[in-house]
Short mmCIF file of C-alpha atoms in Angstrom, two decimals:
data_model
loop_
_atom_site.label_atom_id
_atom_site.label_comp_id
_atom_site.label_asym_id
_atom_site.label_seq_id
_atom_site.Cartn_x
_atom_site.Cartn_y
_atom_site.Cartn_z
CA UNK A 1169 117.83 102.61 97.86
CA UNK A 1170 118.51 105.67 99.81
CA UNK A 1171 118.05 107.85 96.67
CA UNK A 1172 114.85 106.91 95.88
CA UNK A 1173 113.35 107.12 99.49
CA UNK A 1174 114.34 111.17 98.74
CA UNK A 1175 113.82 111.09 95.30
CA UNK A 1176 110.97 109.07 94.31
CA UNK A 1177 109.27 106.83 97.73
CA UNK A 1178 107.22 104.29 96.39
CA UNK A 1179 104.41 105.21 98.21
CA UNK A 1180 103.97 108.47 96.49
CA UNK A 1181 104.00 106.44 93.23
CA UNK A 1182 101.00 103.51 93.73
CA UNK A 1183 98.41 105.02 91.04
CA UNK A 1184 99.92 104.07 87.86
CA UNK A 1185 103.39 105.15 88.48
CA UNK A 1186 102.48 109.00 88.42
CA UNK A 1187 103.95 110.66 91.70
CA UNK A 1188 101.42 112.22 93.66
CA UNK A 1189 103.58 115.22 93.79
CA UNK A 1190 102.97 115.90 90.17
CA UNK A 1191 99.58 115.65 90.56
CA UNK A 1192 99.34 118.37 93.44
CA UNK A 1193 101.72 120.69 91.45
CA UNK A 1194 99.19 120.25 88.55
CA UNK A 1195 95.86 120.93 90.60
CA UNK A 1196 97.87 123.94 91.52
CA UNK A 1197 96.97 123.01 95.34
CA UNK A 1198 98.32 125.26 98.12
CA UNK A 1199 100.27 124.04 100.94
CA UNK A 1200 97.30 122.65 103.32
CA UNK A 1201 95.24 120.76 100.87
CA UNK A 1202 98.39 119.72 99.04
CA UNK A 1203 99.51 117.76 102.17
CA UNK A 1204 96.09 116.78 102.67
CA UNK A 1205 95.68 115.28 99.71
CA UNK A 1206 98.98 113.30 99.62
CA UNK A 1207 98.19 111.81 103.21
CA UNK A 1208 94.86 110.69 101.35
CA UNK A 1209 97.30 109.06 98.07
CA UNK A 1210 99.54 107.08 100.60
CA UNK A 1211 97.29 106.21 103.55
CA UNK A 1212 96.95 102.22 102.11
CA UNK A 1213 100.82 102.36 101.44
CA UNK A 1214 101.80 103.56 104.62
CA UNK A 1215 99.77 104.39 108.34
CA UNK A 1216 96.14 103.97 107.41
CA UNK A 1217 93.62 105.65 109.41
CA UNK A 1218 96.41 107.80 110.90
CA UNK A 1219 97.29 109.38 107.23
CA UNK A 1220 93.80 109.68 106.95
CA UNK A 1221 93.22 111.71 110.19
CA UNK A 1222 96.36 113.83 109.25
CA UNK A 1223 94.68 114.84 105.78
CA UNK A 1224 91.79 116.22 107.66
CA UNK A 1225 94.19 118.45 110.11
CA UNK A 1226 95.35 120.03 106.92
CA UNK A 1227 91.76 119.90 105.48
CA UNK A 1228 90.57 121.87 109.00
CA UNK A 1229 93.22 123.94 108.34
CA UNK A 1230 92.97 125.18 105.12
CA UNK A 1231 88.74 125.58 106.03
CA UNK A 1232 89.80 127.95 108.57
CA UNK A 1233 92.36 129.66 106.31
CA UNK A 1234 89.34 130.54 103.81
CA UNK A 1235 87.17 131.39 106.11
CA UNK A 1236 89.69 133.99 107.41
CA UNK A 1237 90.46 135.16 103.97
CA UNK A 1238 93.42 133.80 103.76
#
């Protein structure tokens, strides 16, 4: 049980059994909306509105990283 809390959380896996992981290394997403987007995959499994509100820190975030250039 340990194991697969590292390895493979059932959270990240609730949309058909594809890891929400593989889908953000796909998209090709950086490091803000990455996170952002996996808060938005889990947020039924685990904390709700809280995920939800964490996925638009990272969201803010990654606005003000473009609009820096960054």
């Amino acid at each position: 049980m340990a194991d697969e809390m590292v390895d493979s959380p059932p959270h990240y896996t609730q949309v058909s059994g594809v890891e929400c992981i593989d889908v953000i290394e796909s998209l090709g997403l950086d490091y803000n909306t990455g996170n952002a987007f996996a808060y938005i995959w889990r947020h039924k499994q685990k904390n709700g509105v809280q995920d939800l509100k964490k996925a638009v820190w990272y969201l803010n975030r990654a606005i003000a990283n473009a609009s820096q250039g960054n």
